[in-house]
Amino acid sequence: MTWSIVARDSSGAFGVAVASRFFAVGALCPHARAGTGALATQALVNPLYAVPALDAMALGTAPALVIEQLTAADAGRDHRQLHMISADGVTAGYTGSACIDWCGHTAGPGYSVAGNMLAGPQVIEATAAAYEAHAALPFAERLLLALAAGEAAGGDKRGKQAAALLTYTTEDYCALDIRVDDHVEPIEELKRLYAKSLERFQPFSTCLPSKARPAGITDRTIIEAEIERFHAALHANSRGVAA
């Protein structure tokens, strides 16, 4: 009842973008962990896949083997769809035999796209093509534009309701976790919220405690200067969703 893209950026960041005619799709479907990987569990979603999948990838288990182990232990496997990407950019996908047409998955360099109950295979094809075509854009924007291309190609054949964007970079906490739980145009609303995040959330996040700087930045004058510097760089390179 959903389609999604999971990806690893050249910087090592991980991201998931997902849309569905299902309330709050971002609550259960997308998962990621810095330095480890990303995945989406969908169709008759099994959120219990997420932690063991990420734990296994953290130990170096190949995504295909992770999926084999998880689905073998799940009596409901025929109704599941699952795809993931590891820290070294290896992908794997699974579409259960009872998933509703159109359903399937595909992959390319550093990404995987999967969906079920879609208008047709053109949805994941358009999502993949758009992701590859916008390699020059910031990672989150590539994911958003890929999702929008899938929507333009037909999306979920039942209609629209929810969308989400999740990214992890270097930290144990996410870089972005933006959700639209119930909206007539969820992907457009997701793009609006992403643009809003650029105003203060994203530049402020660079000042948070991190592995490289455990105390973060606490001087408010410096924080404001960092926000101004972020905006100056953004305006100098305006393009894509944020333009």
mmCIF file of C-alpha atoms in Angstrom:
data_model
loop_
_atom_site.group_PDB
_atom_site.id
_atom_site.type_symbol
_atom_site.label_atom_id
_atom_site.label_comp_id
_atom_site.label_asym_id
_atom_site.label_seq_id
_atom_site.Cartn_x
_atom_site.Cartn_y
_atom_site.Cartn_z
ATOM 1 C CA MET A 1 0.000 0.000 0.000
ATOM 2 C CA THR A 2 3.116 2.100 -0.256
ATOM 3 C CA TRP A 3 6.239 2.906 -2.209
ATOM 4 C CA SER A 4 9.583 4.034 -0.889
ATOM 5 C CA ILE A 5 13.200 4.674 -1.734
ATOM 6 C CA VAL A 6 16.056 3.765 0.602
ATOM 7 C CA ALA A 7 19.480 5.157 -0.243
ATOM 8 C CA ARG A 8 23.052 5.787 0.835
ATOM 9 C CA ASP A 9 24.560 9.108 -0.174
ATOM 10 C CA SER A 10 28.189 9.480 -1.279
ATOM 11 C CA SER A 11 28.796 11.222 2.058
ATOM 12 C CA GLY A 12 27.774 8.063 3.904
ATOM 13 C CA ALA A 13 24.383 9.428 4.949
ATOM 14 C CA PHE A 14 21.341 7.153 4.834
ATOM 15 C CA GLY A 15 17.797 8.129 3.932
ATOM 16 C CA VAL A 16 14.306 6.819 3.353
ATOM 17 C CA ALA A 17 11.460 8.618 1.586
ATOM 18 C CA VAL A 18 8.039 6.955 1.598
ATOM 19 C CA ALA A 19 4.466 7.744 0.529
ATOM 20 C CA SER A 20 1.194 5.887 0.927
ATOM 21 C CA ARG A 21 -2.574 6.003 1.072
ATOM 22 C CA PHE A 22 -2.166 5.006 4.711
ATOM 23 C CA PHE A 23 -2.255 7.184 7.807
ATOM 24 C CA ALA A 24 1.113 8.087 9.375
ATOM 25 C CA VAL A 25 3.211 5.908 7.082
ATOM 26 C CA GLY A 26 6.330 7.492 8.575
ATOM 27 C CA ALA A 27 5.588 6.037 11.999
ATOM 28 C CA LEU A 28 6.236 2.390 11.113
ATOM 29 C CA CYS A 29 7.802 1.993 7.663
ATOM 30 C CA PRO A 30 11.136 3.901 7.430
ATOM 31 C CA HIS A 31 14.133 3.041 9.607
ATOM 32 C CA ALA A 32 17.832 3.911 9.510
ATOM 33 C CA ARG A 33 20.949 4.042 11.654
ATOM 34 C CA ALA A 34 24.102 6.110 11.164
ATOM 35 C CA GLY A 35 27.014 4.093 9.826
ATOM 36 C CA THR A 36 24.845 0.999 9.448
ATOM 37 C CA GLY A 37 22.070 1.209 6.859
ATOM 38 C CA ALA A 38 18.460 1.985 6.077
ATOM 39 C CA LEU A 39 15.331 -0.011 5.351
ATOM 40 C CA ALA A 40 11.620 0.231 4.703
ATOM 41 C CA THR A 41 9.111 -2.394 5.802
ATOM 42 C CA GLN A 42 5.757 -2.125 4.036
ATOM 43 C CA ALA A 43 2.668 -3.895 2.556
ATOM 44 C CA LEU A 44 1.215 -5.542 5.690
ATOM 45 C CA VAL A 45 4.028 -3.853 7.562
ATOM 46 C CA ASN A 46 6.100 -5.734 10.130
ATOM 47 C CA PRO A 47 7.869 -3.126 12.279
ATOM 48 C CA LEU A 48 9.598 -5.940 14.183
ATOM 49 C CA TYR A 49 11.954 -6.298 11.209
ATOM 50 C CA ALA A 50 13.681 -2.974 11.854
ATOM 51 C CA VAL A 51 15.887 -3.483 14.915
ATOM 52 C CA PRO A 52 17.172 -6.978 14.060
ATOM 53 C CA ALA A 53 17.828 -5.901 10.476
ATOM 54 C CA LEU A 54 19.894 -2.896 11.538
ATOM 55 C CA ASP A 55 21.670 -4.914 14.233
ATOM 56 C CA ALA A 56 22.572 -7.593 11.692
ATOM 57 C CA MET A 57 23.859 -5.071 9.156
ATOM 58 C CA ALA A 58 25.911 -3.424 11.912
ATOM 59 C CA LEU A 59 27.663 -6.797 12.326
ATOM 60 C CA GLY A 60 28.353 -6.953 8.595
ATOM 61 C CA THR A 61 25.624 -9.364 7.557
ATOM 62 C CA ALA A 62 24.699 -8.921 3.887
ATOM 63 C CA PRO A 63 21.232 -7.428 3.270
ATOM 64 C CA ALA A 64 20.096 -10.449 1.231
ATOM 65 C CA LEU A 65 20.906 -12.767 4.117
ATOM 66 C CA VAL A 66 19.232 -10.418 6.598
ATOM 67 C CA ILE A 67 16.032 -10.529 4.544
ATOM 68 C CA GLU A 68 16.246 -14.304 4.177
ATOM 69 C CA GLN A 69 16.558 -14.756 7.934
ATOM 70 C CA LEU A 70 13.799 -12.301 8.831
ATOM 71 C CA THR A 71 11.259 -13.596 6.352
ATOM 72 C CA ALA A 72 12.004 -17.249 7.127
ATOM 73 C CA ALA A 73 11.028 -16.623 10.746
ATOM 74 C CA ASP A 74 7.825 -14.737 9.832
ATOM 75 C CA ALA A 75 4.679 -16.783 9.148
ATOM 76 C CA GLY A 76 3.195 -13.696 7.500
ATOM 77 C CA ARG A 77 6.099 -13.344 5.038
ATOM 78 C CA ASP A 78 3.909 -13.639 1.947
ATOM 79 C CA HIS A 79 2.192 -10.379 2.896
ATOM 80 C CA ARG A 80 5.371 -8.386 3.576
ATOM 81 C CA GLN A 81 7.566 -6.150 1.494
ATOM 82 C CA LEU A 82 11.022 -5.217 2.716
ATOM 83 C CA HIS A 83 14.073 -3.587 1.191
ATOM 84 C CA MET A 84 17.299 -2.237 2.610
ATOM 85 C CA ILE A 85 20.769 -0.859 1.987
ATOM 86 C CA SER A 86 23.924 -1.469 3.996
ATOM 87 C CA ALA A 87 26.884 0.722 4.934
ATOM 88 C CA ASP A 88 28.799 -0.395 1.835
ATOM 89 C CA GLY A 89 25.862 0.422 -0.456
ATOM 90 C CA VAL A 90 24.688 -3.153 -1.031
ATOM 91 C CA THR A 91 20.915 -3.475 -1.459
ATOM 92 C CA ALA A 92 18.383 -6.283 -1.269
ATOM 93 C CA GLY A 93 14.607 -6.452 -1.590
ATOM 94 C CA TYR A 94 11.757 -8.861 -0.943
ATOM 95 C CA THR A 95 8.180 -8.725 -2.186
ATOM 96 C CA GLY A 96 5.904 -11.411 -0.753
ATOM 97 C CA SER A 97 3.744 -13.488 -3.054
ATOM 98 C CA ALA A 98 0.526 -12.177 -1.494
ATOM 99 C CA CYS A 99 1.378 -8.478 -1.922
ATOM 100 C CA ILE A 100 -1.212 -6.671 -4.042
ATOM 101 C CA ASP A 101 -0.467 -5.645 -7.627
ATOM 102 C CA TRP A 102 1.226 -3.738 -8.842
ATOM 103 C CA CYS A 103 4.070 -4.748 -6.566
ATOM 104 C CA GLY A 104 7.796 -5.173 -6.951
ATOM 105 C CA HIS A 105 11.205 -3.680 -6.325
ATOM 106 C CA THR A 106 14.254 -2.458 -8.216
ATOM 107 C CA ALA A 107 17.699 -1.119 -7.343
ATOM 108 C CA GLY A 108 20.534 0.967 -8.704
ATOM 109 C CA PRO A 109 23.875 2.330 -7.476
ATOM 110 C CA GLY A 110 23.377 3.278 -3.827
ATOM 111 C CA TYR A 111 19.590 2.957 -3.709
ATOM 112 C CA SER A 112 16.589 0.629 -3.760
ATOM 113 C CA VAL A 113 12.953 1.365 -4.630
ATOM 114 C CA ALA A 114 10.003 -0.863 -3.726
ATOM 115 C CA GLY A 115 6.238 -0.578 -3.759
ATOM 116 C CA ASN A 116 2.962 -2.422 -3.658
ATOM 117 C CA MET A 117 -0.634 -1.638 -4.599
ATOM 118 C CA LEU A 118 0.741 0.868 -7.106
ATOM 119 C CA ALA A 119 -0.657 2.223 -10.356
ATOM 120 C CA GLY A 120 2.006 0.210 -12.196
ATOM 121 C CA PRO A 121 5.754 -0.479 -12.503
ATOM 122 C CA GLN A 122 6.234 3.024 -13.864
ATOM 123 C CA VAL A 123 5.954 4.342 -10.297
ATOM 124 C CA ILE A 124 9.157 2.756 -9.058
ATOM 125 C CA GLU A 125 10.811 3.267 -12.448
ATOM 126 C CA ALA A 126 10.120 7.020 -12.301
ATOM 127 C CA THR A 127 11.250 7.187 -8.667
ATOM 128 C CA ALA A 128 14.545 5.506 -9.524
ATOM 129 C CA ALA A 129 15.117 7.609 -12.646
ATOM 130 C CA ALA A 130 14.520 10.870 -10.793
ATOM 131 C CA TYR A 131 16.887 9.894 -7.988
ATOM 132 C CA GLU A 132 19.641 9.118 -10.490
ATOM 133 C CA ALA A 133 18.960 12.286 -12.489
ATOM 134 C CA HIS A 134 19.436 14.655 -9.536
ATOM 135 C CA ALA A 135 22.807 13.520 -8.225
ATOM 136 C CA ALA A 136 23.991 17.134 -7.895
ATOM 137 C CA LEU A 137 21.287 18.037 -5.375
ATOM 138 C CA PRO A 138 21.488 17.708 -1.585
ATOM 139 C CA PHE A 139 20.648 14.164 -0.494
ATOM 140 C CA ALA A 140 17.295 14.934 1.154
ATOM 141 C CA GLU A 141 16.165 16.893 -1.889
ATOM 142 C CA ARG A 142 17.075 14.004 -4.199
ATOM 143 C CA LEU A 143 14.870 11.727 -2.112
ATOM 144 C CA LEU A 144 11.967 14.185 -2.159
ATOM 145 C CA LEU A 145 12.147 14.730 -5.912
ATOM 146 C CA ALA A 146 12.330 10.973 -6.479
ATOM 147 C CA LEU A 147 9.197 10.479 -4.399
ATOM 148 C CA ALA A 148 7.416 13.261 -6.277
ATOM 149 C CA ALA A 149 8.321 11.643 -9.601
ATOM 150 C CA GLY A 150 6.764 8.392 -8.428
ATOM 151 C CA GLU A 151 3.603 10.257 -7.499
ATOM 152 C CA ALA A 152 3.493 11.923 -10.908
ATOM 153 C CA ALA A 153 3.762 8.473 -12.496
ATOM 154 C CA GLY A 154 0.652 7.253 -10.673
ATOM 155 C CA GLY A 155 1.724 6.541 -7.100
ATOM 156 C CA ASP A 156 -0.464 4.437 -4.802
ATOM 157 C CA LYS A 157 -3.459 3.383 -6.892
ATOM 158 C CA ARG A 158 -5.809 4.077 -3.966
ATOM 159 C CA GLY A 159 -4.799 7.735 -3.735
ATOM 160 C CA LYS A 160 -2.758 9.921 -1.368
ATOM 161 C CA GLN A 161 -2.629 10.400 2.390
ATOM 162 C CA ALA A 162 0.796 10.363 4.033
ATOM 163 C CA ALA A 163 4.504 10.759 3.295
ATOM 164 C CA ALA A 164 7.741 10.895 5.253
ATOM 165 C CA LEU A 165 11.439 11.672 4.954
ATOM 166 C CA LEU A 166 14.047 10.216 7.324
ATOM 167 C CA THR A 167 17.813 10.803 7.124
ATOM 168 C CA TYR A 168 20.802 9.923 9.281
ATOM 169 C CA THR A 169 24.297 11.330 8.840
ATOM 170 C CA THR A 170 27.081 10.887 11.408
ATOM 171 C CA GLU A 171 25.162 10.868 14.677
ATOM 172 C CA ASP A 172 23.074 8.365 16.627
ATOM 173 C CA TYR A 173 20.151 10.780 16.292
ATOM 174 C CA CYS A 174 18.512 11.529 12.952
ATOM 175 C CA ALA A 175 19.410 14.508 10.806
ATOM 176 C CA LEU A 176 15.839 14.841 9.520
ATOM 177 C CA ASP A 177 12.596 13.127 10.466
ATOM 178 C CA ILE A 178 9.770 14.920 8.667
ATOM 179 C CA ARG A 179 6.315 13.395 8.500
ATOM 180 C CA VAL A 180 3.003 14.266 6.909
ATOM 181 C CA ASP A 181 0.497 11.922 8.521
ATOM 182 C CA ASP A 182 -2.758 12.964 6.832
ATOM 183 C CA HIS A 183 -2.979 15.450 3.968
ATOM 184 C CA VAL A 184 -4.675 15.790 0.589
ATOM 185 C CA GLU A 185 -1.270 16.467 -1.029
ATOM 186 C CA PRO A 186 1.209 14.774 1.303
ATOM 187 C CA ILE A 187 4.296 14.978 -0.893
ATOM 188 C CA GLU A 188 3.794 18.666 -1.604
ATOM 189 C CA GLU A 189 3.317 19.229 2.125
ATOM 190 C CA LEU A 190 6.462 17.214 2.831
ATOM 191 C CA LYS A 191 8.392 19.441 0.432
ATOM 192 C CA ARG A 192 6.976 22.525 2.181
ATOM 193 C CA LEU A 193 8.062 21.229 5.583
ATOM 194 C CA TYR A 194 11.511 20.415 4.240
ATOM 195 C CA ALA A 195 11.837 23.994 2.985
ATOM 196 C CA LYS A 196 10.671 25.218 6.406
ATOM 197 C CA SER A 197 13.350 23.102 8.087
ATOM 198 C CA LEU A 198 15.991 25.072 6.213
ATOM 199 C CA GLU A 199 15.005 28.279 7.996
ATOM 200 C CA ARG A 200 16.360 27.356 11.424
ATOM 201 C CA PHE A 201 16.108 23.639 12.175
ATOM 202 C CA GLN A 202 18.806 22.394 9.831
ATOM 203 C CA PRO A 203 21.349 25.131 10.550
ATOM 204 C CA PHE A 204 20.667 24.910 14.294
ATOM 205 C CA SER A 205 21.193 21.149 14.139
ATOM 206 C CA THR A 206 24.803 21.727 13.079
ATOM 207 C CA CYS A 207 25.348 23.292 16.483
ATOM 208 C CA LEU A 208 24.043 20.344 18.496
ATOM 209 C CA PRO A 209 26.301 18.064 20.543
ATOM 210 C CA SER A 210 27.951 15.548 18.240
ATOM 211 C CA LYS A 211 30.596 12.847 18.261
ATOM 212 C CA ALA A 212 33.140 15.367 16.978
ATOM 213 C CA ARG A 213 32.013 18.134 19.381
ATOM 214 C CA PRO A 214 30.345 16.533 22.438
ATOM 215 C CA ALA A 215 29.272 19.815 24.038
ATOM 216 C CA GLY A 216 28.005 21.346 20.820
ATOM 217 C CA ILE A 217 27.824 25.123 20.516
ATOM 218 C CA THR A 218 26.191 26.899 23.452
ATOM 219 C CA ASP A 219 27.103 30.495 22.680
ATOM 220 C CA ARG A 220 23.912 31.936 21.151
ATOM 221 C CA THR A 221 25.843 34.561 19.210
ATOM 222 C CA ILE A 222 27.857 31.863 17.502
ATOM 223 C CA ILE A 223 24.694 29.838 16.883
ATOM 224 C CA GLU A 224 23.087 32.802 15.125
ATOM 225 C CA ALA A 225 26.268 33.344 13.096
ATOM 226 C CA GLU A 226 26.168 29.686 12.033
ATOM 227 C CA ILE A 227 22.557 30.065 10.947
ATOM 228 C CA GLU A 228 23.435 33.139 8.890
ATOM 229 C CA ARG A 229 26.379 31.319 7.325
ATOM 230 C CA PHE A 230 24.127 28.381 6.430
ATOM 231 C CA HIS A 231 21.625 30.683 4.720
ATOM 232 C CA ALA A 232 24.336 32.498 2.789
ATOM 233 C CA ALA A 233 25.647 29.200 1.427
ATOM 234 C CA LEU A 234 22.115 28.031 0.669
ATOM 235 C CA HIS A 235 21.266 31.149 -1.323
ATOM 236 C CA ALA A 236 24.550 30.936 -3.208
ATOM 237 C CA ASN A 237 23.615 27.433 -4.342
ATOM 238 C CA SER A 238 19.835 27.736 -4.624
ATOM 239 C CA ARG A 239 18.292 24.925 -6.675
ATOM 240 C CA GLY A 240 15.944 21.965 -6.344
ATOM 241 C CA VAL A 241 13.249 21.782 -3.654
ATOM 242 C CA ALA A 242 14.738 24.604 -1.613
ATOM 243 C CA ALA A 243 15.037 27.024 -4.509
#
